[in-house]
Amino acid sequence: MAALSWLLIPIMAAVAAGVWSSWASRRRTGIPDSVGVAGYERFRAAMERSRVEEADGAFSPEPAMEPVVTAAGQAADRSARTAD
């Protein structure tokens, strides 16, 4: 009887894996296609506007800053300390 109970463990795991895989591969219909396409069109329109503004000179990004040197970056340049 103990061997049968040990055999049930992998069988139940296989059944659970089958149930999970069928649940995970279901078709999700939460967002209709028309809503997704409309969102994508708004995104494209916003990107097109920013490109036009950049070409007209209205878009002015911040100037590049000096690189920041951290203590970790300085420590990497020095030679390693040795134990005395």
Tab-separated table of N, CA and C in Angstrom, residues 2-84:
chain	number	residue	atom	x	y	z
A	2	ALA	N	2.019	1.215	0.655
A	2	ALA	CA	2.914	2.362	0.685
A	2	ALA	C	3.446	2.664	-0.720
A	3	ALA	N	3.711	1.623	-1.508
A	3	ALA	CA	4.193	1.830	-2.865
A	3	ALA	C	3.122	2.518	-3.713
A	4	LEU	N	1.873	2.162	-3.472
A	4	LEU	CA	0.779	2.791	-4.215
A	4	LEU	C	0.663	4.277	-3.877
A	5	SER	N	0.850	4.612	-2.608
A	5	SER	CA	0.770	6.029	-2.231
A	5	SER	C	1.935	6.812	-2.832
A	6	TRP	N	3.116	6.203	-2.939
A	6	TRP	CA	4.243	6.885	-3.578
A	6	TRP	C	4.014	7.031	-5.075
A	7	LEU	N	3.271	6.127	-5.662
A	7	LEU	CA	2.957	6.219	-7.078
A	7	LEU	C	1.924	7.318	-7.345
A	8	LEU	N	1.059	7.588	-6.370
A	8	LEU	CA	0.039	8.615	-6.548
A	8	LEU	C	0.634	10.022	-6.586
A	9	ILE	N	1.759	10.240	-5.937
A	9	ILE	CA	2.370	11.569	-5.904
A	9	ILE	C	2.741	12.045	-7.309
A	10	PRO	N	3.502	11.287	-8.113
A	10	PRO	CA	3.802	11.771	-9.465
A	10	PRO	C	2.570	11.816	-10.378
A	11	ILE	N	1.610	10.934	-10.143
A	11	ILE	CA	0.395	10.964	-10.962
A	11	ILE	C	-0.383	12.243	-10.681
A	12	MET	N	-0.528	12.617	-9.413
A	12	MET	CA	-1.230	13.848	-9.059
A	12	MET	C	-0.460	15.065	-9.561
A	13	ALA	N	0.867	14.999	-9.534
A	13	ALA	CA	1.667	16.106	-10.063
A	13	ALA	C	1.459	16.244	-11.568
A	14	ALA	N	1.358	15.141	-12.288
A	14	ALA	CA	1.121	15.186	-13.729
A	14	ALA	C	-0.265	15.759	-14.031
A	15	VAL	N	-1.254	15.374	-13.240
A	15	VAL	CA	-2.604	15.914	-13.432
A	15	VAL	C	-2.611	17.410	-13.154
A	16	ALA	N	-1.945	17.830	-12.072
A	16	ALA	CA	-1.872	19.253	-11.746
A	16	ALA	C	-1.144	20.024	-12.843
A	17	ALA	N	-0.077	19.451	-13.408
A	17	ALA	CA	0.649	20.109	-14.488
A	17	ALA	C	-0.229	20.227	-15.733
A	18	GLY	N	-1.027	19.219	-16.019
A	18	GLY	CA	-1.932	19.282	-17.159
A	18	GLY	C	-3.004	20.340	-16.986
A	19	VAL	N	-3.559	20.434	-15.779
A	19	VAL	CA	-4.569	21.458	-15.508
A	19	VAL	C	-3.944	22.844	-15.620
A	20	TRP	N	-2.760	23.027	-15.055
A	20	TRP	CA	-2.095	24.335	-15.117
A	20	TRP	C	-1.765	24.709	-16.558
A	21	SER	N	-1.257	23.757	-17.347
A	21	SER	CA	-0.886	24.081	-18.727
A	21	SER	C	-2.113	24.434	-19.564
A	22	SER	N	-3.229	23.771	-19.326
A	22	SER	CA	-4.429	24.142	-20.077
A	22	SER	C	-4.935	25.513	-19.638
A	23	TRP	N	-4.803	25.845	-18.364
A	23	TRP	CA	-5.216	27.169	-17.883
A	23	TRP	C	-4.275	28.247	-18.417
A	24	ALA	N	-2.964	27.976	-18.446
A	24	ALA	CA	-1.987	28.968	-18.889
A	24	ALA	C	-2.063	29.215	-20.391
A	25	SER	N	-2.503	28.243	-21.164
A	25	SER	CA	-2.528	28.409	-22.620
A	25	SER	C	-3.898	28.837	-23.136
A	26	ARG	N	-4.796	29.226	-22.252
A	26	ARG	CA	-6.124	29.656	-22.690
A	26	ARG	C	-6.029	30.977	-23.443
A	27	ARG	N	-7.023	31.261	-24.242
A	27	ARG	CA	-7.053	32.523	-24.985
A	27	ARG	C	-7.620	33.599	-24.073
A	28	ARG	N	-6.838	34.618	-23.863
A	28	ARG	CA	-7.270	35.714	-23.003
A	28	ARG	C	-8.009	36.745	-23.857
A	29	THR	N	-9.198	37.066	-23.447
A	29	THR	CA	-10.003	38.024	-24.202
A	29	THR	C	-10.321	39.244	-23.346
A	30	GLY	N	-9.410	39.627	-22.461
A	30	GLY	CA	-9.651	40.757	-21.582
A	30	GLY	C	-9.699	42.078	-22.316
A	31	ILE	N	-8.824	42.299	-23.272
A	31	ILE	CA	-8.782	43.553	-24.016
A	31	ILE	C	-9.173	43.256	-25.461
A	32	PRO	N	-10.231	43.882	-25.931
A	32	PRO	CA	-10.605	43.655	-27.341
A	32	PRO	C	-9.522	44.181	-28.280
A	33	ASP	N	-9.472	43.624	-29.458
A	33	ASP	CA	-8.457	44.022	-30.433
A	33	ASP	C	-8.573	45.494	-30.806
A	34	SER	N	-9.787	45.998	-30.889
A	34	SER	CA	-9.964	47.387	-31.297
A	34	SER	C	-9.362	48.348	-30.273
A	35	VAL	N	-9.448	48.015	-28.992
A	35	VAL	CA	-8.869	48.871	-27.954
A	35	VAL	C	-7.343	48.844	-28.041
A	36	GLY	N	-6.783	47.659	-28.268
A	36	GLY	CA	-5.334	47.547	-28.400
A	36	GLY	C	-4.803	48.285	-29.616
A	37	VAL	N	-5.514	48.195	-30.728
A	37	VAL	CA	-5.097	48.884	-31.945
A	37	VAL	C	-5.214	50.396	-31.764
A	38	ALA	N	-6.263	50.844	-31.084
A	38	ALA	CA	-6.432	52.282	-30.847
A	38	ALA	C	-5.311	52.811	-29.965
A	39	GLY	N	-4.911	52.045	-28.962
A	39	GLY	CA	-3.791	52.454	-28.112
A	39	GLY	C	-2.498	52.532	-28.892
A	40	TYR	N	-2.288	51.581	-29.786
A	40	TYR	CA	-1.087	51.594	-30.609
A	40	TYR	C	-1.086	52.796	-31.545
A	41	GLU	N	-2.228	53.146	-32.095
A	41	GLU	CA	-2.319	54.316	-32.976
A	41	GLU	C	-2.033	55.602	-32.201
A	42	ARG	N	-2.506	55.709	-30.954
A	42	ARG	CA	-2.195	56.887	-30.138
A	42	ARG	C	-0.707	56.969	-29.870
A	43	PHE	N	-0.080	55.815	-29.618
A	43	PHE	CA	1.360	55.778	-29.391
A	43	PHE	C	2.112	56.245	-30.632
A	44	ARG	N	1.730	55.746	-31.800
A	44	ARG	CA	2.397	56.152	-33.045
A	44	ARG	C	2.222	57.638	-33.315
A	45	ALA	N	1.024	58.156	-33.042
A	45	ALA	CA	0.777	59.580	-33.251
A	45	ALA	C	1.651	60.424	-32.325
A	46	ALA	N	1.810	59.989	-31.083
A	46	ALA	CA	2.654	60.727	-30.138
A	46	ALA	C	4.113	60.691	-30.588
A	47	MET	N	4.576	59.555	-31.078
A	47	MET	CA	5.957	59.459	-31.546
A	47	MET	C	6.162	60.318	-32.790
A	48	GLU	N	5.173	60.371	-33.659
A	48	GLU	CA	5.270	61.192	-34.862
A	48	GLU	C	5.314	62.678	-34.498
A	49	ARG	N	4.510	63.086	-33.530
A	49	ARG	CA	4.530	64.481	-33.085
A	49	ARG	C	5.894	64.848	-32.522
A	50	SER	N	6.493	63.968	-31.726
A	50	SER	CA	7.797	64.296	-31.143
A	50	SER	C	8.870	64.379	-32.227
A	51	ARG	N	8.754	63.569	-33.278
A	51	ARG	CA	9.728	63.612	-34.363
A	51	ARG	C	9.576	64.910	-35.161
A	52	VAL	N	8.360	65.360	-35.369
A	52	VAL	CA	8.116	66.602	-36.094
A	52	VAL	C	8.622	67.783	-35.276
A	53	GLU	N	8.381	67.780	-33.963
A	53	GLU	CA	8.861	68.857	-33.106
A	53	GLU	C	10.381	68.917	-33.108
A	54	GLU	N	11.021	67.766	-33.124
A	54	GLU	CA	12.487	67.716	-33.142
A	54	GLU	C	13.021	68.288	-34.455
A	55	ALA	N	12.357	67.994	-35.552
A	55	ALA	CA	12.799	68.498	-36.851
A	55	ALA	C	12.596	70.010	-36.950
A	56	ASP	N	11.554	70.529	-36.301
A	56	ASP	CA	11.284	71.960	-36.333
A	56	ASP	C	12.167	72.739	-35.365
A	57	GLY	N	12.864	72.062	-34.524
A	57	GLY	CA	13.711	72.735	-33.553
A	57	GLY	C	12.983	73.079	-32.268
A	58	ALA	N	11.713	72.724	-32.148
A	58	ALA	CA	10.967	73.018	-30.931
A	58	ALA	C	11.362	72.069	-29.811
A	59	PHE	N	11.882	70.937	-30.162
A	59	PHE	CA	12.270	69.944	-29.168
A	59	PHE	C	13.699	70.213	-28.741
A	60	SER	N	13.915	70.470	-27.471
A	60	SER	CA	15.268	70.751	-26.992
A	60	SER	C	15.584	69.846	-25.802
A	61	PRO	N	16.285	68.744	-26.049
A	61	PRO	CA	16.642	67.865	-24.935
A	61	PRO	C	17.670	68.543	-24.039
A	62	GLU	N	17.773	68.051	-22.812
A	62	GLU	CA	18.743	68.608	-21.884
A	62	GLU	C	20.156	68.326	-22.389
A	63	PRO	N	21.084	69.247	-22.163
A	63	PRO	CA	22.456	69.002	-22.615
A	63	PRO	C	23.081	67.851	-21.828
A	64	ALA	N	24.043	67.204	-22.443
A	64	ALA	CA	24.717	66.089	-21.789
A	64	ALA	C	25.520	66.601	-20.602
A	65	MET	N	25.470	65.842	-19.533
A	65	MET	CA	26.175	66.239	-18.317
A	65	MET	C	27.534	65.554	-18.258
A	66	GLU	N	28.387	66.057	-17.372
A	66	GLU	CA	29.684	65.435	-17.149
A	66	GLU	C	29.461	64.047	-16.559
A	67	PRO	N	30.315	63.076	-16.878
A	67	PRO	CA	30.145	61.753	-16.288
A	67	PRO	C	30.386	61.810	-14.781
A	68	VAL	N	29.591	61.068	-14.040
A	68	VAL	CA	29.700	61.039	-12.588
A	68	VAL	C	30.674	59.947	-12.198
A	69	VAL	N	31.686	60.315	-11.395
A	69	VAL	CA	32.661	59.342	-10.914
A	69	VAL	C	32.297	58.993	-9.492
A	70	THR	N	32.041	57.726	-9.248
A	70	THR	CA	31.661	57.286	-7.910
A	70	THR	C	32.862	56.697	-7.195
A	71	ALA	N	32.709	56.486	-5.906
A	71	ALA	CA	33.778	55.883	-5.118
A	71	ALA	C	34.084	54.468	-5.612
A	72	ALA	N	33.061	53.761	-6.061
A	72	ALA	CA	33.273	52.406	-6.566
A	72	ALA	C	34.099	52.449	-7.850
A	73	GLY	N	33.865	53.445	-8.685
A	73	GLY	CA	34.634	53.575	-9.918
A	73	GLY	C	36.076	53.932	-9.650
A	74	GLN	N	36.316	54.754	-8.633
A	74	GLN	CA	37.682	55.121	-8.285
A	74	GLN	C	38.414	53.931	-7.677
A	75	ALA	N	37.702	53.136	-6.881
A	75	ALA	CA	38.336	51.996	-6.235
A	75	ALA	C	38.744	50.938	-7.268
A	76	ALA	N	38.017	50.856	-8.352
A	76	ALA	CA	38.342	49.864	-9.376
A	76	ALA	C	39.628	50.258	-10.110
A	77	ASP	N	39.954	51.534	-10.141
A	77	ASP	CA	41.155	51.975	-10.853
A	77	ASP	C	42.413	51.749	-10.032
A	78	ARG	N	42.299	51.754	-8.725
A	78	ARG	CA	43.494	51.581	-7.877
A	78	ARG	C	43.860	50.111	-7.786
A	79	SER	N	45.107	49.868	-7.441
A	79	SER	CA	45.530	48.481	-7.284
A	79	SER	C	44.957	47.905	-5.988
A	80	ALA	N	44.827	46.623	-5.953
A	80	ALA	CA	44.235	45.953	-4.794
A	80	ALA	C	45.180	46.016	-3.598
A	81	ARG	N	44.613	46.160	-2.434
A	81	ARG	CA	45.418	46.170	-1.217
A	81	ARG	C	45.787	44.736	-0.861
A	82	THR	N	46.933	44.578	-0.279
A	82	THR	CA	47.357	43.247	0.133
A	82	THR	C	47.455	43.212	1.656
A	83	ALA	N	47.211	42.043	2.216
A	83	ALA	CA	47.298	41.873	3.657
A	83	ALA	C	48.757	41.837	4.082
A	84	ASP	N	49.072	42.557	5.135
A	84	ASP	CA	50.444	42.571	5.628
A	84	ASP	C	50.719	41.413	6.547
